[in-house]
Amino acid sequence: GYDRGHMAPNHAIESRYGREAQLQTFLMSNICPQKPNLNRKVWRELEHKIADDYAERLQEIWIVTGPVFGKRIERLKSGIAIPEAFFNVVIDEQSGGIRTQAYIVPQDAKGDEPTEQFLTTIDEVERRTGLDLMWQLDDSLEEQVEKAAANKTW
């Protein structure tokens, strides 16, 4: 019932770094269980938007992606933990500042939703994952960037 969802996206890696790098995206260390509607539809659309649109239009972007686990973790028969959702944070450093987009997409996504429906804040990603994603920034800038919510995609 689950696809092997890539965290470092196959398409983006292949289009920038070639076939050898693409093959490495199939390593199990880069795979998380994703329901088909999530993996094949909305997550794929988000990955392609970032790789084919943002990366072409913007000078340099950084992407941080990963699983979101709930309090009660379900597991496959093999023991592999099943995330309840996935996050994707896009960081665009522009002259004079940083802008970000953060997404949390649940496993039960239907797949036909617009990606904008899953926009959130980095604060929310950090709250749900326990990660500190922007720790390198000056504290006042970090606080400002992490609480800012994008209301549309770029």
Coordinates of C-alpha atoms in Angstrom, one line a residue:
G1 CA 0.0 0.0 0.0
Y2 CA 3.0 2.4 0.0
D3 CA 5.4 3.7 -2.6
R4 CA 9.1 4.2 -1.9
G5 CA 9.0 8.0 -1.7
H6 CA 12.3 9.8 -2.4
M7 CA 13.4 12.5 -0.1
A8 CA 16.2 13.8 -2.4
P9 CA 14.1 13.9 -5.6
N10 CA 15.0 11.5 -8.4
H11 CA 14.0 14.0 -11.2
A12 CA 15.9 17.0 -9.8
I13 CA 19.1 15.0 -9.0
E14 CA 19.2 13.4 -12.5
S15 CA 18.5 16.7 -14.3
R16 CA 21.3 18.5 -12.6
Y17 CA 23.9 15.8 -11.7
G18 CA 23.4 13.0 -14.2
R19 CA 22.5 9.3 -14.2
E20 CA 25.1 8.1 -11.7
A21 CA 23.7 10.6 -9.0
Q22 CA 20.2 9.7 -9.9
L23 CA 20.8 6.0 -9.2
Q24 CA 21.9 6.9 -5.7
T25 CA 18.5 8.4 -5.0
F26 CA 17.2 4.8 -4.9
L27 CA 19.2 3.9 -1.8
M28 CA 17.0 3.0 1.1
S29 CA 18.6 5.8 3.1
N30 CA 16.7 8.2 0.8
I31 CA 13.3 6.4 0.9
C32 CA 10.3 6.8 3.1
P33 CA 6.9 5.0 2.8
Q34 CA 4.5 7.3 1.0
K35 CA 0.9 6.6 0.0
P36 CA 0.5 6.5 -3.8
N37 CA -1.7 9.6 -4.0
L38 CA 0.8 11.6 -2.1
N39 CA 3.9 10.3 -3.9
R40 CA 2.6 10.1 -7.4
K41 CA 0.5 13.3 -7.4
V42 CA 0.9 16.2 -5.0
W43 CA 4.5 15.4 -3.8
R44 CA 5.6 14.9 -7.4
E45 CA 4.0 18.2 -8.4
L46 CA 5.8 20.0 -5.6
E47 CA 9.1 18.4 -6.5
H48 CA 8.7 19.3 -10.2
K49 CA 7.7 22.8 -9.4
I50 CA 10.8 23.3 -7.4
A51 CA 13.2 21.5 -9.8
D52 CA 11.7 22.8 -13.1
D53 CA 10.4 26.2 -12.2
Y54 CA 12.1 27.6 -9.1
A55 CA 15.6 26.2 -9.9
E56 CA 15.4 27.6 -13.4
R57 CA 14.0 31.0 -12.4
L58 CA 15.8 31.8 -9.2
Q59 CA 19.6 32.1 -8.8
E60 CA 20.0 29.7 -5.9
I61 CA 17.6 27.9 -3.7
W62 CA 18.1 25.5 -0.8
I63 CA 15.7 22.6 -0.1
V64 CA 15.2 20.8 3.2
T65 CA 12.9 17.8 3.1
G66 CA 11.9 15.0 5.5
P67 CA 9.3 13.0 7.3
V68 CA 7.0 14.1 10.0
F69 CA 6.2 11.4 12.6
G70 CA 3.3 11.6 15.0
K71 CA 3.1 10.6 18.7
R72 CA 2.0 7.1 17.8
I73 CA 4.3 5.7 15.0
E74 CA 2.8 3.0 12.8
R75 CA 5.2 0.6 11.2
L76 CA 5.4 -1.7 8.1
K77 CA 5.7 -5.4 8.8
S78 CA 9.4 -5.0 8.2
G79 CA 9.6 -2.5 11.1
I80 CA 10.1 0.6 9.0
A81 CA 8.3 3.6 10.5
I82 CA 5.5 5.3 8.5
P83 CA 5.5 9.1 8.7
E84 CA 2.2 10.8 9.1
A85 CA 3.3 13.6 6.8
F86 CA 6.3 15.1 4.9
F87 CA 7.7 18.5 5.0
N88 CA 9.5 20.6 2.4
V89 CA 11.2 23.9 3.1
V90 CA 12.4 26.1 0.2
I91 CA 14.8 28.9 1.0
D92 CA 15.6 31.6 -1.6
E93 CA 18.4 34.1 -0.7
Q94 CA 17.8 37.3 -2.5
S95 CA 19.8 40.5 -2.3
G96 CA 18.6 42.1 0.9
G97 CA 17.0 39.1 2.5
I98 CA 15.7 35.6 2.6
R99 CA 12.2 34.4 1.6
T100 CA 10.9 30.9 2.4
Q101 CA 8.1 28.6 1.7
A102 CA 7.3 25.7 4.0
Y103 CA 4.9 22.8 3.3
I104 CA 3.6 19.9 5.3
V105 CA 1.7 17.4 3.2
P106 CA -0.1 14.6 5.1
Q107 CA -0.1 11.0 4.0
D108 CA -3.8 11.1 3.3
A109 CA -3.5 13.8 0.7
K110 CA -6.0 13.1 -2.2
G111 CA -3.4 14.3 -4.7
D112 CA -5.5 16.8 -6.6
E113 CA -5.2 19.6 -4.1
P114 CA -3.1 22.7 -5.1
T115 CA 0.3 22.7 -3.4
E116 CA -0.7 26.1 -1.9
Q117 CA -3.1 24.2 0.4
F118 CA -0.1 22.7 2.3
L119 CA 1.8 26.0 2.9
T120 CA 2.7 26.6 6.5
T121 CA 5.5 28.2 8.5
I122 CA 8.9 26.9 9.3
D123 CA 7.9 27.3 13.0
E124 CA 5.2 24.7 12.4
V125 CA 7.6 22.3 10.6
E126 CA 10.0 22.7 13.6
R127 CA 7.2 22.2 16.1
R128 CA 6.1 19.0 14.4
T129 CA 9.5 17.5 13.7
G130 CA 11.6 18.7 16.7
L131 CA 14.2 20.1 14.3
D132 CA 15.9 23.6 14.3
L133 CA 16.2 24.3 10.6
M134 CA 17.5 27.9 10.6
W135 CA 19.9 27.8 13.6
Q136 CA 22.7 29.4 11.6
L137 CA 20.8 32.7 11.3
D138 CA 21.1 35.6 13.8
D139 CA 18.3 35.0 16.3
S140 CA 16.2 38.0 15.4
L141 CA 16.3 37.1 11.7
E142 CA 15.7 33.4 12.4
E143 CA 12.5 34.3 14.4
Q144 CA 11.3 36.6 11.6
V145 CA 11.9 34.1 8.8
E146 CA 10.5 31.1 10.7
K147 CA 7.2 32.7 11.6
A148 CA 6.6 34.2 8.2
A149 CA 3.9 32.2 6.3
A150 CA 3.8 32.3 2.5
N151 CA 0.3 32.7 1.3
K152 CA 1.1 31.6 -2.3
T153 CA 3.8 29.9 -4.2
W154 CA 6.3 32.0 -6.1

